[in-house]
PDB file of C-alpha atoms in Angstrom:
ATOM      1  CA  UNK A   1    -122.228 -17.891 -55.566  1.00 49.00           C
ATOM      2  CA  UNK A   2    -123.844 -19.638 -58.760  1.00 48.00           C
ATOM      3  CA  UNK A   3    -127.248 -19.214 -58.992  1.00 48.00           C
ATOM      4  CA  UNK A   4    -127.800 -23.196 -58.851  1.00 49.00           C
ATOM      5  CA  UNK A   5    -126.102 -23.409 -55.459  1.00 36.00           C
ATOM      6  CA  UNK A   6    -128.090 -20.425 -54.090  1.00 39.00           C
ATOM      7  CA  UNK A   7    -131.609 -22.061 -55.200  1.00 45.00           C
ATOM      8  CA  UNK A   8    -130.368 -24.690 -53.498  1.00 40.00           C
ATOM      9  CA  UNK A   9    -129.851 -22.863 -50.466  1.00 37.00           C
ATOM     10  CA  UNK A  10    -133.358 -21.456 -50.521  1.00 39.00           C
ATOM     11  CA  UNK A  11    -134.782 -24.287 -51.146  1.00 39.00           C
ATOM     12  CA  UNK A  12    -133.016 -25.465 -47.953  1.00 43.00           C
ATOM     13  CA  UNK A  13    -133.929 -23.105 -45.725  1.00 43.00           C
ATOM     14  CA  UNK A  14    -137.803 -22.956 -47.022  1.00 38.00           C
ATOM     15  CA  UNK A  15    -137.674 -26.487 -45.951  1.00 36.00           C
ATOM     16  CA  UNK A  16    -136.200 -26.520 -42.747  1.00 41.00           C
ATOM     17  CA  UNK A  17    -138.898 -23.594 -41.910  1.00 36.00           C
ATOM     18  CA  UNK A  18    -141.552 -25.349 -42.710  1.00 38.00           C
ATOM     19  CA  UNK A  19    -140.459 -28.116 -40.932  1.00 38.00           C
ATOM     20  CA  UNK A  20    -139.769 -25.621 -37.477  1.00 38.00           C
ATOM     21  CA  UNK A  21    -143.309 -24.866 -37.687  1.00 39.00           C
ATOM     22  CA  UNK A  22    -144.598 -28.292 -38.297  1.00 36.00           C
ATOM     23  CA  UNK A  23    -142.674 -29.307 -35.354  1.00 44.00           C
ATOM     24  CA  UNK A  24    -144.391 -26.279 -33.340  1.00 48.00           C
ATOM     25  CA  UNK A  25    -147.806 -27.821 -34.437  1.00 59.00           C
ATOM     26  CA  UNK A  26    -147.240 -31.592 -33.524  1.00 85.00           C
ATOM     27  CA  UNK A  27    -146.576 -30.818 -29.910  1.00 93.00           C
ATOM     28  CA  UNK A  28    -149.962 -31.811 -28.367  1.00 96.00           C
ATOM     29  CA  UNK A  29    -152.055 -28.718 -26.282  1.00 97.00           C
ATOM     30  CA  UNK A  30    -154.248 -29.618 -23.554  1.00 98.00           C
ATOM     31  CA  UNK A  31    -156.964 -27.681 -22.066  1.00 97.00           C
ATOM     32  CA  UNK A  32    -156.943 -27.444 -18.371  1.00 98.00           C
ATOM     33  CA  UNK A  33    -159.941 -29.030 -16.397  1.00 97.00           C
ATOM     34  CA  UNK A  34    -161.718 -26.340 -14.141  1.00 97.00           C
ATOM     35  CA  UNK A  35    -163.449 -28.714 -11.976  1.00 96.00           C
ATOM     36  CA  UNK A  36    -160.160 -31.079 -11.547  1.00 96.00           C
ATOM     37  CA  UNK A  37    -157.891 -28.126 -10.571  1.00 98.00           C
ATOM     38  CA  UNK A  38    -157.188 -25.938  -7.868  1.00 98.00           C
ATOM     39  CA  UNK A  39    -154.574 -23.118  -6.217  1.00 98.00           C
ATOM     40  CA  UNK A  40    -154.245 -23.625  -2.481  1.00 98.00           C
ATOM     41  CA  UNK A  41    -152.567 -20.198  -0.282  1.00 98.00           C
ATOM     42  CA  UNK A  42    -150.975 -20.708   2.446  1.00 98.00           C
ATOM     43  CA  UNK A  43    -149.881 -17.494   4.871  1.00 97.00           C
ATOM     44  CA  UNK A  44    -149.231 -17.183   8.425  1.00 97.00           C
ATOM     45  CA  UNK A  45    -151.259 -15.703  10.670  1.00 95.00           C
ATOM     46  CA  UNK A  46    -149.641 -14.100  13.328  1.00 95.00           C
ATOM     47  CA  UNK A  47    -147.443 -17.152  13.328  1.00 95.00           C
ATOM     48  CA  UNK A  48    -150.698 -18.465  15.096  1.00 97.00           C
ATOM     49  CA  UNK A  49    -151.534 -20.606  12.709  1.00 97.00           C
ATOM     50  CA  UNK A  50    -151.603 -21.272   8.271  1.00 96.00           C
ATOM     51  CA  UNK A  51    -153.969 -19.372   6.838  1.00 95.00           C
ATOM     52  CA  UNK A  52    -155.352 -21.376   3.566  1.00 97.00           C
ATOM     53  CA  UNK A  53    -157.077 -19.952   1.000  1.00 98.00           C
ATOM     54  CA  UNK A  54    -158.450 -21.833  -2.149  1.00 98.00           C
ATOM     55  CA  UNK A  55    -158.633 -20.498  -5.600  1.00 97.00           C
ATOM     56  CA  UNK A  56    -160.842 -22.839  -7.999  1.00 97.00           C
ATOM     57  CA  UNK A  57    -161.655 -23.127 -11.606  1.00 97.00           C
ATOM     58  CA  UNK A  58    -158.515 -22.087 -13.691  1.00 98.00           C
ATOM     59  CA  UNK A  59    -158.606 -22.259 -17.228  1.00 98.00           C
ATOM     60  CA  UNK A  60    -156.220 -22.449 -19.759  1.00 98.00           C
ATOM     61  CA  UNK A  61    -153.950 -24.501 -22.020  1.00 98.00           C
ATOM     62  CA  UNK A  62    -150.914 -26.142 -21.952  1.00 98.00           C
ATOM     63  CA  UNK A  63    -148.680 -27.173 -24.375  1.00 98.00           C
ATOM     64  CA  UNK A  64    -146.914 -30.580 -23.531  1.00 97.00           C
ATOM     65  CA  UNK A  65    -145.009 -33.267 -25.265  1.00 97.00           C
ATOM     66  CA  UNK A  66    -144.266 -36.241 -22.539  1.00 95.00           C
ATOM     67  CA  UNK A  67    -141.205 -37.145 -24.218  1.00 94.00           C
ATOM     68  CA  UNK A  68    -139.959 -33.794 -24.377  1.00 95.00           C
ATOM     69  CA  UNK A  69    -140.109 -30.839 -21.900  1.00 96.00           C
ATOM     70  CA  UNK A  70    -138.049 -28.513 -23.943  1.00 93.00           C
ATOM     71  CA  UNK A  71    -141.466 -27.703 -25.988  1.00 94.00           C
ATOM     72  CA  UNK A  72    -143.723 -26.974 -22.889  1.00 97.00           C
ATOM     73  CA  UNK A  73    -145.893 -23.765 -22.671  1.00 98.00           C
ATOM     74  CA  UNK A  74    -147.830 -23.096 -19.785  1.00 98.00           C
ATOM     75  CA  UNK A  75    -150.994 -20.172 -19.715  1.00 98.00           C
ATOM     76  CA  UNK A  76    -153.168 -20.454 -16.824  1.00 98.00           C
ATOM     77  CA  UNK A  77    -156.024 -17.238 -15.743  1.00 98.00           C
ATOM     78  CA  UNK A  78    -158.031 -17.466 -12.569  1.00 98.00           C
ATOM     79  CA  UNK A  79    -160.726 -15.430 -11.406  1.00 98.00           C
ATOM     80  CA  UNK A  80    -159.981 -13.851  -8.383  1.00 98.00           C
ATOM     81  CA  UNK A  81    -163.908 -13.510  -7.082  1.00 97.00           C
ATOM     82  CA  UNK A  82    -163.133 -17.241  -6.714  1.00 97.00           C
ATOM     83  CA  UNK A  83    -161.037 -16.892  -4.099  1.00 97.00           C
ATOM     84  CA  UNK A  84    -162.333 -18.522  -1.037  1.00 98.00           C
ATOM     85  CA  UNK A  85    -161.056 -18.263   2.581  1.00 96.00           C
ATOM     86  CA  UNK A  86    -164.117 -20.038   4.110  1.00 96.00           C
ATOM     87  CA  UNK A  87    -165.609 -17.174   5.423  1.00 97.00           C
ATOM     88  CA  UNK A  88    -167.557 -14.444   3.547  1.00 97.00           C
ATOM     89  CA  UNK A  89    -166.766 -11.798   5.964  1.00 97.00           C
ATOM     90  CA  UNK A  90    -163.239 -12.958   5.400  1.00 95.00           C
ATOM     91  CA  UNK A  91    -163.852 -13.229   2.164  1.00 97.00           C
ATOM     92  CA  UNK A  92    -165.330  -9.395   1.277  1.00 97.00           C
ATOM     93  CA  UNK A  93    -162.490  -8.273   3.452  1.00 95.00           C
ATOM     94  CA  UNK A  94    -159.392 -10.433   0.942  1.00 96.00           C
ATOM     95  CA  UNK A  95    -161.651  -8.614  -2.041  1.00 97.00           C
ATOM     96  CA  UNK A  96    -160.613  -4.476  -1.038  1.00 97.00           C
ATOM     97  CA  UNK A  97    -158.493  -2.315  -2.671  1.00 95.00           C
ATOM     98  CA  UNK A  98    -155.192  -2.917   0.042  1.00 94.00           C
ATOM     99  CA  UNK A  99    -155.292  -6.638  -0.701  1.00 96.00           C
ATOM    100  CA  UNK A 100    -156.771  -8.902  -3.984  1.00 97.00           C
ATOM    101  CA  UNK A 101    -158.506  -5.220  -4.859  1.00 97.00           C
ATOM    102  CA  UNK A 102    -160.958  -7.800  -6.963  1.00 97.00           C
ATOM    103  CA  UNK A 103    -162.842  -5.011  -8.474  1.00 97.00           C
ATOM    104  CA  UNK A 104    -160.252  -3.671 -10.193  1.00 97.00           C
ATOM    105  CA  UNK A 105    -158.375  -6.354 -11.060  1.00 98.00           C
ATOM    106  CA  UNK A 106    -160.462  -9.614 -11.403  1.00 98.00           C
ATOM    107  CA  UNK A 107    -157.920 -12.133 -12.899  1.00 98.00           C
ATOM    108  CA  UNK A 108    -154.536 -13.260 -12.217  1.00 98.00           C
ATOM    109  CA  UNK A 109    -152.614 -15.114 -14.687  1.00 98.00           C
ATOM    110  CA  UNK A 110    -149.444 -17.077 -14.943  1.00 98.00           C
ATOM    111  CA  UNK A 111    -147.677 -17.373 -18.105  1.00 98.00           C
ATOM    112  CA  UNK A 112    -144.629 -19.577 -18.823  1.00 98.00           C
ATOM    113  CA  UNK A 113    -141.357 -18.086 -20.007  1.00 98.00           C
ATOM    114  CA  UNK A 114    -139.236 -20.835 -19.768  1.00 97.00           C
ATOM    115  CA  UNK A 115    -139.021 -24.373 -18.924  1.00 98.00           C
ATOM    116  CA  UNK A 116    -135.950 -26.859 -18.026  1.00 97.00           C
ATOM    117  CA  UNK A 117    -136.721 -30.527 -17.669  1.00 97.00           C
ATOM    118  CA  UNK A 118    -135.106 -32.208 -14.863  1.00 98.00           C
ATOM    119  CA  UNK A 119    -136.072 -35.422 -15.602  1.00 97.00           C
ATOM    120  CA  UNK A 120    -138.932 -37.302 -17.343  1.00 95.00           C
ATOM    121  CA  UNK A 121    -141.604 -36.252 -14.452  1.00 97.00           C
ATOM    122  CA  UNK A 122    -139.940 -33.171 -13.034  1.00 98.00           C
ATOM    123  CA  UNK A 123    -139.688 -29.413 -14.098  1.00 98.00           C
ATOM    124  CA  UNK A 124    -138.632 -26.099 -13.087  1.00 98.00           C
ATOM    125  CA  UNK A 125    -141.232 -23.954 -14.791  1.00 98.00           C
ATOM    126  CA  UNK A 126    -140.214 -19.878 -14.570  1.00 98.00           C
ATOM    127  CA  UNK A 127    -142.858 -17.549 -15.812  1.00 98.00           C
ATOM    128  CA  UNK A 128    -144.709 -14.149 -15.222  1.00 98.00           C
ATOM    129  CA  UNK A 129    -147.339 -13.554 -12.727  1.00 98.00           C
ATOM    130  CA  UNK A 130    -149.811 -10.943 -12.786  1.00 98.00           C
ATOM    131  CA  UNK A 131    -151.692  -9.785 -10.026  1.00 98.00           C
ATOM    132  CA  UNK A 132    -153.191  -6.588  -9.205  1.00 97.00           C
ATOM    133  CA  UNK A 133    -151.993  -5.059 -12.341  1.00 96.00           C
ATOM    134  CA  UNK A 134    -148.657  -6.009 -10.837  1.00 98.00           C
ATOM    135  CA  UNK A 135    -146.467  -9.029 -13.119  1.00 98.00           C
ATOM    136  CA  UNK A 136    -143.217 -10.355 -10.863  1.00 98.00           C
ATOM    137  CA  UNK A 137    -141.302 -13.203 -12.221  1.00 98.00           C
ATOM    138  CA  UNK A 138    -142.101 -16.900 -10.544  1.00 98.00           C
ATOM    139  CA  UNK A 139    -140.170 -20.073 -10.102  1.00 98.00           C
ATOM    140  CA  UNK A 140    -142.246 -23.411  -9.889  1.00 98.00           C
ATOM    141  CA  UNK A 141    -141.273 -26.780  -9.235  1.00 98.00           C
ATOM    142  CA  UNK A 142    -143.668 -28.919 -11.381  1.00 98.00           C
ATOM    143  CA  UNK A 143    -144.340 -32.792 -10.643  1.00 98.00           C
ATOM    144  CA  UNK A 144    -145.814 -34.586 -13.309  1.00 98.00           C
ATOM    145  CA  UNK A 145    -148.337 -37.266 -11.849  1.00 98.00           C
ATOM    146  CA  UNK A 146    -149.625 -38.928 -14.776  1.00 96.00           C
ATOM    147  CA  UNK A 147    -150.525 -39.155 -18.362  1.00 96.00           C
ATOM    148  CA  UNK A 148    -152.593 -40.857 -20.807  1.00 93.00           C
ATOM    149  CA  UNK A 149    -156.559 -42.687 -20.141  1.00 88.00           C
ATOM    150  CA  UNK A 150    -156.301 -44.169 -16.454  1.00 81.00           C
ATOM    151  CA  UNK A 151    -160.218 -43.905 -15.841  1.00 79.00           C
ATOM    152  CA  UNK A 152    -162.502 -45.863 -18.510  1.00 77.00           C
ATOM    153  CA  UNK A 153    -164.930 -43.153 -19.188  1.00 77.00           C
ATOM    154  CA  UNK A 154    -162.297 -41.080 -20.771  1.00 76.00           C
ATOM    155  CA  UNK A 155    -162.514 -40.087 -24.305  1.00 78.00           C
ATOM    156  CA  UNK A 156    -159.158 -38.468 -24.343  1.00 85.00           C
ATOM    157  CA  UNK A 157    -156.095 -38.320 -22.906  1.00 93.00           C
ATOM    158  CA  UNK A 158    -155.085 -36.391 -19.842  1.00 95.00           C
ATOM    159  CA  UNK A 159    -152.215 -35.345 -17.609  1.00 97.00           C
ATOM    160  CA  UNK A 160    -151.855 -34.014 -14.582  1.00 97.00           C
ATOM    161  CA  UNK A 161    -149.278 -31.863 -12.505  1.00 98.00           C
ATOM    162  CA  UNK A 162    -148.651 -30.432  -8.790  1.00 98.00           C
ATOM    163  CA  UNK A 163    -146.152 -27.516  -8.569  1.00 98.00           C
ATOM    164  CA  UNK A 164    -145.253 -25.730  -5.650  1.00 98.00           C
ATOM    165  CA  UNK A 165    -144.066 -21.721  -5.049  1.00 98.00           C
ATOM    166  CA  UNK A 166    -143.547 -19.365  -2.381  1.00 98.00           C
ATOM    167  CA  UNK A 167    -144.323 -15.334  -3.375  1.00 97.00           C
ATOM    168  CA  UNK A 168    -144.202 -12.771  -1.569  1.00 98.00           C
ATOM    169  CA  UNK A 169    -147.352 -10.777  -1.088  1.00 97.00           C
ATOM    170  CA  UNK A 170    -145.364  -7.596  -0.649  1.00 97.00           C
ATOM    171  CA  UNK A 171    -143.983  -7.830  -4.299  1.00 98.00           C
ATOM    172  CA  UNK A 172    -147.969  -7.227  -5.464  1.00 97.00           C
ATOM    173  CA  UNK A 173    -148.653  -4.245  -3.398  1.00 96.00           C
ATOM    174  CA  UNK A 174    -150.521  -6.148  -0.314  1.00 96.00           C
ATOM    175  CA  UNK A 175    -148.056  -5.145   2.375  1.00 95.00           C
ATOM    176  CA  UNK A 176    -150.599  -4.198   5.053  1.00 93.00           C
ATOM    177  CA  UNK A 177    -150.444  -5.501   8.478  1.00 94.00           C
ATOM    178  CA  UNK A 178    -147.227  -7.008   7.816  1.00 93.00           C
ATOM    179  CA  UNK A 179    -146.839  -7.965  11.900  1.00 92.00           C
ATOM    180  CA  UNK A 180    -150.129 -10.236  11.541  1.00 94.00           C
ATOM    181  CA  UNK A 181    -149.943 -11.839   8.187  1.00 95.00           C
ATOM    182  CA  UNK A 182    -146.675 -12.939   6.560  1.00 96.00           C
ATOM    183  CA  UNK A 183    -144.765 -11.699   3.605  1.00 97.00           C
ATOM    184  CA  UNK A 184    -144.004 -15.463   2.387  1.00 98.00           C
ATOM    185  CA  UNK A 185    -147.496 -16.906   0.813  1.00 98.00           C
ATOM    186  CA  UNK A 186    -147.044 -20.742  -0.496  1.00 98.00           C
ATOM    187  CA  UNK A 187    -148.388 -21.830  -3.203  1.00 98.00           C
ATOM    188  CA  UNK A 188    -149.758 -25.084  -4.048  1.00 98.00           C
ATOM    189  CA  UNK A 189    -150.794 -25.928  -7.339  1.00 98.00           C
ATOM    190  CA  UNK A 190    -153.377 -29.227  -8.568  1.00 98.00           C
ATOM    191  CA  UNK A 191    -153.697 -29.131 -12.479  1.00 98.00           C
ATOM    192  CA  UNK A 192    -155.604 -31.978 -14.734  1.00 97.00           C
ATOM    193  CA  UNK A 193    -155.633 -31.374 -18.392  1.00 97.00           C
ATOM    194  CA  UNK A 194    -157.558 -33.045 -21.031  1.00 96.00           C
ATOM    195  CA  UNK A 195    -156.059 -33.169 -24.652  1.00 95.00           C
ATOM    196  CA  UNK A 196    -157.388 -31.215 -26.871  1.00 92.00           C
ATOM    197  CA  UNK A 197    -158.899 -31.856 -30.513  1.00 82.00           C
ATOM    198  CA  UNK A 198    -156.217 -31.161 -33.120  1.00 68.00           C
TER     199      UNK A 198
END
């Protein structure tokens, strides 16, 4: 190999790096709205009825390009003290050690590991959960509602998503009373994202 045809080589690959990681910065991140989003549980209760829990306030980013899903990252952490089942009794009793064991283990958090577009507005988005000190492998399917500056007082763009999940509660360590409350818990999930500064 000549030495001229090998600088050019380098030179060719320095490029084409740099450009990789220029790519990696132009897709746009967006900080997920607290007040805007929420986790809803859903669990049977003795096949009674659905229990529903709510889980407010996530934060975290996203990464998102809405010509592009192929570049998407998703983090998300919520605080598990948030976690409301409408009654405190309820409530103290979701918080022990045999179930959310709160003290212990305060946050969950999702991370994405991969995403596949299945068209402009829909997603299958697989990541890691952890819960409990416990991370299992979830499967979401992810509805894009809308993008861009819909409401007048917005200084910045947003988008929003609802996804939807079943776990099973089992797979965390919470397999108490499994004759009264199900194994299957579904998950519904509400995000809104604002852009964030570059």
């Amino acid at each position: 190999m000549t030495r001229q045809l090998f600088r050019c080589l380098l030179i060719g690959g320095l490029i084409g790096l740099a450009h990789a990681a220029a790519s990696a910065d132009e897709v746009p991140r967006w900080r997920i709205d607290p007040v805007h989003s929420r986790v809803v549980l859903r669990v049977s209760h003795a096949g009674f009825s659905s229990a529903l829990a709510t889980l407010s306030a996530p934060s975290g980013e996203l990464h998102y390009d809405p010509e592009d899903w192929r570049s998407a990252e998703a983090q998300v952490v919520l605080a598990l003290s948030r976690l409301d089942f409408g009654d405190a009794d309820w409530n103290r009793r979701m918080a022990k050690s045999d179930f959310f064991d709160v003290r212990r283990h305060p946050l969950a958090q999702f991370e994405s590991t991969r995403i596949v577009g299945l068209d402009s507005t829909r997603a299958e988005v697989h990541g890691l959960l952890t819960l409990r000190g416990v991370q299992v492998p979830v499967s979401l399917s992810v509805q894009r509602n809308a993008v861009g500056r819909k409401l007048p007082w917005l200084v910045r763009e947003r988008v929003g998503f609802s996804a939807r999940a079943t776990l099973q509660r089992a797979d965390f360590g919470m397999d108490r009373y499994p004759t009264m409350i199900g194994d299957d818990v579904q998950i519904e999930v509400e995000i809104e994202a604002e852009r964030a500064r570059e």
